[in-house]
Amino acid sequence: METELSQPAVLNWDSVMHKEARTKDGKTIGYIAAEDEECIYVLSSRHKEYMIPKSRVMEFDGSVVLIDLQSGKIGRYKMP
């Protein structure tokens, strides 16, 4: 029996730069400002910064990056 491997949510991380990031319950976090091998860096309009593991990205539709977290859990990724 052949199993199909799932594609990663994002194939080209440069394509998510300056795109909106939202939690899976629809709350806007901010905009993606940078990325590295492990994380994306999101800036919010409230001058907060988040470092979110790429493994938490569940979908990218070309304009919005959907993060696999509820809005109440995003605070654990806030940068000091």
Short mmCIF file of N, CA and C in Angstrom, two decimals:
data_model
loop_
_atom_site.label_atom_id
_atom_site.label_comp_id
_atom_site.label_asym_id
_atom_site.label_seq_id
_atom_site.Cartn_x
_atom_site.Cartn_y
_atom_site.Cartn_z
N MET A 1 0.85 -1.18 0.00
CA MET A 1 0.00 0.00 0.00
C MET A 1 0.89 1.24 0.00
N GLU A 2 0.64 2.16 -0.92
CA GLU A 2 1.41 3.38 -1.04
C GLU A 2 0.76 4.48 -0.21
N THR A 3 1.59 5.20 0.55
CA THR A 3 1.06 6.33 1.30
C THR A 3 1.60 7.61 0.70
N GLU A 4 0.76 8.60 0.60
CA GLU A 4 1.15 9.88 0.03
C GLU A 4 1.66 10.78 1.13
N LEU A 5 2.87 11.32 0.92
CA LEU A 5 3.43 12.25 1.89
C LEU A 5 2.75 13.59 1.72
N SER A 6 2.44 14.23 2.83
CA SER A 6 1.80 15.54 2.73
C SER A 6 2.85 16.60 2.40
N GLN A 7 2.43 17.56 1.61
CA GLN A 7 3.30 18.66 1.23
C GLN A 7 3.42 19.62 2.42
N PRO A 8 4.58 20.27 2.57
CA PRO A 8 4.67 21.30 3.61
C PRO A 8 3.71 22.45 3.30
N ALA A 9 3.31 23.17 4.32
CA ALA A 9 2.36 24.28 4.15
C ALA A 9 2.93 25.37 3.25
N VAL A 10 4.25 25.57 3.31
CA VAL A 10 4.90 26.61 2.51
C VAL A 10 6.09 25.99 1.79
N LEU A 11 6.12 26.12 0.48
CA LEU A 11 7.23 25.59 -0.29
C LEU A 11 8.34 26.62 -0.47
N ASN A 12 7.98 27.89 -0.55
CA ASN A 12 8.94 28.97 -0.74
C ASN A 12 8.71 30.01 0.35
N TRP A 13 9.56 30.00 1.35
CA TRP A 13 9.36 30.89 2.51
C TRP A 13 9.48 32.37 2.14
N ASP A 14 10.21 32.70 1.08
CA ASP A 14 10.28 34.10 0.65
C ASP A 14 8.90 34.62 0.26
N SER A 15 8.02 33.74 -0.17
CA SER A 15 6.69 34.16 -0.62
C SER A 15 5.79 34.61 0.53
N VAL A 16 6.14 34.30 1.77
CA VAL A 16 5.30 34.72 2.89
C VAL A 16 5.73 36.05 3.52
N MET A 17 6.86 36.60 3.04
CA MET A 17 7.33 37.86 3.61
C MET A 17 6.29 38.96 3.43
N HIS A 18 6.06 39.69 4.49
CA HIS A 18 5.12 40.83 4.52
C HIS A 18 3.66 40.41 4.35
N LYS A 19 3.38 39.13 4.55
CA LYS A 19 1.99 38.64 4.48
C LYS A 19 1.40 38.61 5.89
N GLU A 20 0.10 38.63 5.95
CA GLU A 20 -0.62 38.62 7.22
C GLU A 20 -0.54 37.22 7.85
N ALA A 21 -0.35 37.17 9.16
CA ALA A 21 -0.38 35.92 9.91
C ALA A 21 -1.59 35.93 10.82
N ARG A 22 -2.35 34.82 10.82
CA ARG A 22 -3.54 34.69 11.66
C ARG A 22 -3.50 33.38 12.42
N THR A 23 -4.17 33.39 13.57
CA THR A 23 -4.33 32.16 14.34
C THR A 23 -5.42 31.32 13.69
N LYS A 24 -5.52 30.05 14.08
CA LYS A 24 -6.53 29.19 13.45
C LYS A 24 -7.95 29.57 13.83
N ASP A 25 -8.12 30.40 14.87
CA ASP A 25 -9.46 30.90 15.19
C ASP A 25 -9.73 32.27 14.57
N GLY A 26 -8.88 32.67 13.59
CA GLY A 26 -9.14 33.85 12.78
C GLY A 26 -8.63 35.17 13.28
N LYS A 27 -7.90 35.20 14.39
CA LYS A 27 -7.38 36.47 14.93
C LYS A 27 -6.07 36.84 14.22
N THR A 28 -5.98 38.09 13.79
CA THR A 28 -4.76 38.56 13.15
C THR A 28 -3.67 38.73 14.19
N ILE A 29 -2.50 38.16 13.91
CA ILE A 29 -1.34 38.31 14.79
C ILE A 29 -0.54 39.53 14.36
N GLY A 30 -0.27 39.63 13.06
CA GLY A 30 0.54 40.71 12.51
C GLY A 30 1.03 40.32 11.13
N TYR A 31 2.20 40.85 10.76
CA TYR A 31 2.77 40.59 9.45
C TYR A 31 4.14 39.95 9.58
N ILE A 32 4.44 39.04 8.69
CA ILE A 32 5.71 38.32 8.74
C ILE A 32 6.81 39.26 8.26
N ALA A 33 7.80 39.47 9.12
CA ALA A 33 8.89 40.40 8.84
C ALA A 33 10.17 39.69 8.42
N ALA A 34 10.35 38.45 8.89
CA ALA A 34 11.59 37.72 8.60
C ALA A 34 11.37 36.24 8.85
N GLU A 35 12.35 35.44 8.43
CA GLU A 35 12.32 34.01 8.69
C GLU A 35 13.75 33.50 8.75
N ASP A 36 13.93 32.39 9.44
CA ASP A 36 15.21 31.69 9.45
C ASP A 36 14.93 30.21 9.25
N GLU A 37 15.89 29.36 9.50
CA GLU A 37 15.69 27.93 9.27
C GLU A 37 14.54 27.34 10.07
N GLU A 38 14.32 27.83 11.28
CA GLU A 38 13.36 27.24 12.19
C GLU A 38 12.07 28.03 12.40
N CYS A 39 12.13 29.35 12.25
CA CYS A 39 11.01 30.20 12.68
C CYS A 39 10.66 31.29 11.68
N ILE A 40 9.44 31.80 11.85
CA ILE A 40 9.03 33.04 11.20
C ILE A 40 8.92 34.09 12.30
N TYR A 41 9.20 35.33 11.95
CA TYR A 41 9.14 36.44 12.89
C TYR A 41 8.00 37.35 12.48
N VAL A 42 7.06 37.53 13.40
CA VAL A 42 5.83 38.27 13.12
C VAL A 42 5.82 39.55 13.96
N LEU A 43 5.54 40.67 13.31
CA LEU A 43 5.39 41.95 13.99
C LEU A 43 3.91 42.30 14.04
N SER A 44 3.45 42.69 15.22
CA SER A 44 2.05 43.09 15.33
C SER A 44 1.94 44.60 15.34
N SER A 45 0.74 45.09 15.14
CA SER A 45 0.52 46.53 15.14
C SER A 45 0.65 47.13 16.54
N ARG A 46 0.69 46.28 17.53
CA ARG A 46 0.83 46.75 18.92
C ARG A 46 2.29 46.71 19.38
N HIS A 47 3.22 46.73 18.43
CA HIS A 47 4.66 46.72 18.69
C HIS A 47 5.11 45.48 19.45
N LYS A 48 4.43 44.38 19.22
CA LYS A 48 4.83 43.10 19.79
C LYS A 48 5.49 42.30 18.68
N GLU A 49 6.43 41.46 19.07
CA GLU A 49 7.09 40.60 18.11
C GLU A 49 6.95 39.16 18.56
N TYR A 50 6.73 38.28 17.59
CA TYR A 50 6.58 36.86 17.89
C TYR A 50 7.56 36.05 17.06
N MET A 51 8.10 35.01 17.65
CA MET A 51 8.99 34.07 16.97
C MET A 51 8.25 32.74 16.98
N ILE A 52 7.70 32.36 15.83
CA ILE A 52 6.82 31.20 15.74
C ILE A 52 7.51 30.10 14.92
N PRO A 53 7.60 28.90 15.46
CA PRO A 53 8.22 27.80 14.71
C PRO A 53 7.49 27.55 13.38
N LYS A 54 8.26 27.30 12.34
CA LYS A 54 7.67 27.01 11.03
C LYS A 54 6.77 25.78 11.09
N SER A 55 7.05 24.89 12.01
CA SER A 55 6.22 23.69 12.14
C SER A 55 4.79 24.03 12.56
N ARG A 56 4.54 25.25 13.06
CA ARG A 56 3.20 25.68 13.45
C ARG A 56 2.41 26.30 12.30
N VAL A 57 3.06 26.50 11.14
CA VAL A 57 2.37 27.04 9.98
C VAL A 57 1.56 25.92 9.36
N MET A 58 0.24 26.10 9.27
CA MET A 58 -0.59 25.04 8.74
C MET A 58 -1.08 25.28 7.32
N GLU A 59 -1.08 26.55 6.89
CA GLU A 59 -1.61 26.85 5.56
C GLU A 59 -1.15 28.22 5.10
N PHE A 60 -0.97 28.36 3.79
CA PHE A 60 -0.69 29.66 3.18
C PHE A 60 -1.50 29.73 1.89
N ASP A 61 -2.41 30.69 1.82
CA ASP A 61 -3.31 30.78 0.66
C ASP A 61 -2.85 31.81 -0.37
N GLY A 62 -1.65 32.34 -0.21
CA GLY A 62 -1.13 33.35 -1.12
C GLY A 62 -1.18 34.74 -0.54
N SER A 63 -2.01 34.94 0.49
CA SER A 63 -2.07 36.25 1.14
C SER A 63 -2.08 36.16 2.66
N VAL A 64 -2.54 35.04 3.21
CA VAL A 64 -2.62 34.87 4.66
C VAL A 64 -1.92 33.57 5.06
N VAL A 65 -1.10 33.69 6.10
CA VAL A 65 -0.43 32.52 6.68
C VAL A 65 -1.23 32.13 7.92
N LEU A 66 -1.71 30.90 7.93
CA LEU A 66 -2.52 30.41 9.04
C LEU A 66 -1.63 29.62 9.99
N ILE A 67 -1.64 30.05 11.26
CA ILE A 67 -0.81 29.44 12.30
C ILE A 67 -1.67 28.45 13.10
N ASP A 68 -1.12 27.30 13.38
CA ASP A 68 -1.83 26.24 14.09
C ASP A 68 -1.83 26.48 15.60
N LEU A 69 -2.41 27.60 16.00
CA LEU A 69 -2.54 27.97 17.41
C LEU A 69 -3.83 28.76 17.60
N GLN A 70 -4.46 28.61 18.74
CA GLN A 70 -5.58 29.46 19.11
C GLN A 70 -5.00 30.80 19.56
N SER A 71 -5.76 31.87 19.44
CA SER A 71 -5.26 33.20 19.80
C SER A 71 -4.80 33.29 21.25
N GLY A 72 -5.41 32.54 22.13
CA GLY A 72 -5.00 32.56 23.54
C GLY A 72 -3.66 31.91 23.82
N LYS A 73 -3.13 31.18 22.85
CA LYS A 73 -1.85 30.48 23.03
C LYS A 73 -0.68 31.16 22.34
N ILE A 74 -0.92 32.22 21.59
CA ILE A 74 0.13 32.85 20.81
C ILE A 74 1.15 33.58 21.70
N GLY A 75 0.73 33.99 22.88
CA GLY A 75 1.60 34.71 23.79
C GLY A 75 2.86 33.97 24.18
N ARG A 76 2.83 32.66 24.15
CA ARG A 76 4.03 31.89 24.52
C ARG A 76 5.16 32.08 23.52
N TYR A 77 4.85 32.63 22.34
CA TYR A 77 5.87 32.86 21.32
C TYR A 77 6.29 34.33 21.23
N LYS A 78 5.82 35.15 22.17
CA LYS A 78 6.17 36.57 22.19
C LYS A 78 7.64 36.73 22.55
N MET A 79 8.31 37.58 21.80
CA MET A 79 9.72 37.84 22.08
C MET A 79 9.82 38.88 23.20
N PRO A 80 10.84 38.74 24.04
CA PRO A 80 10.99 39.70 25.15
C PRO A 80 11.35 41.09 24.68
#
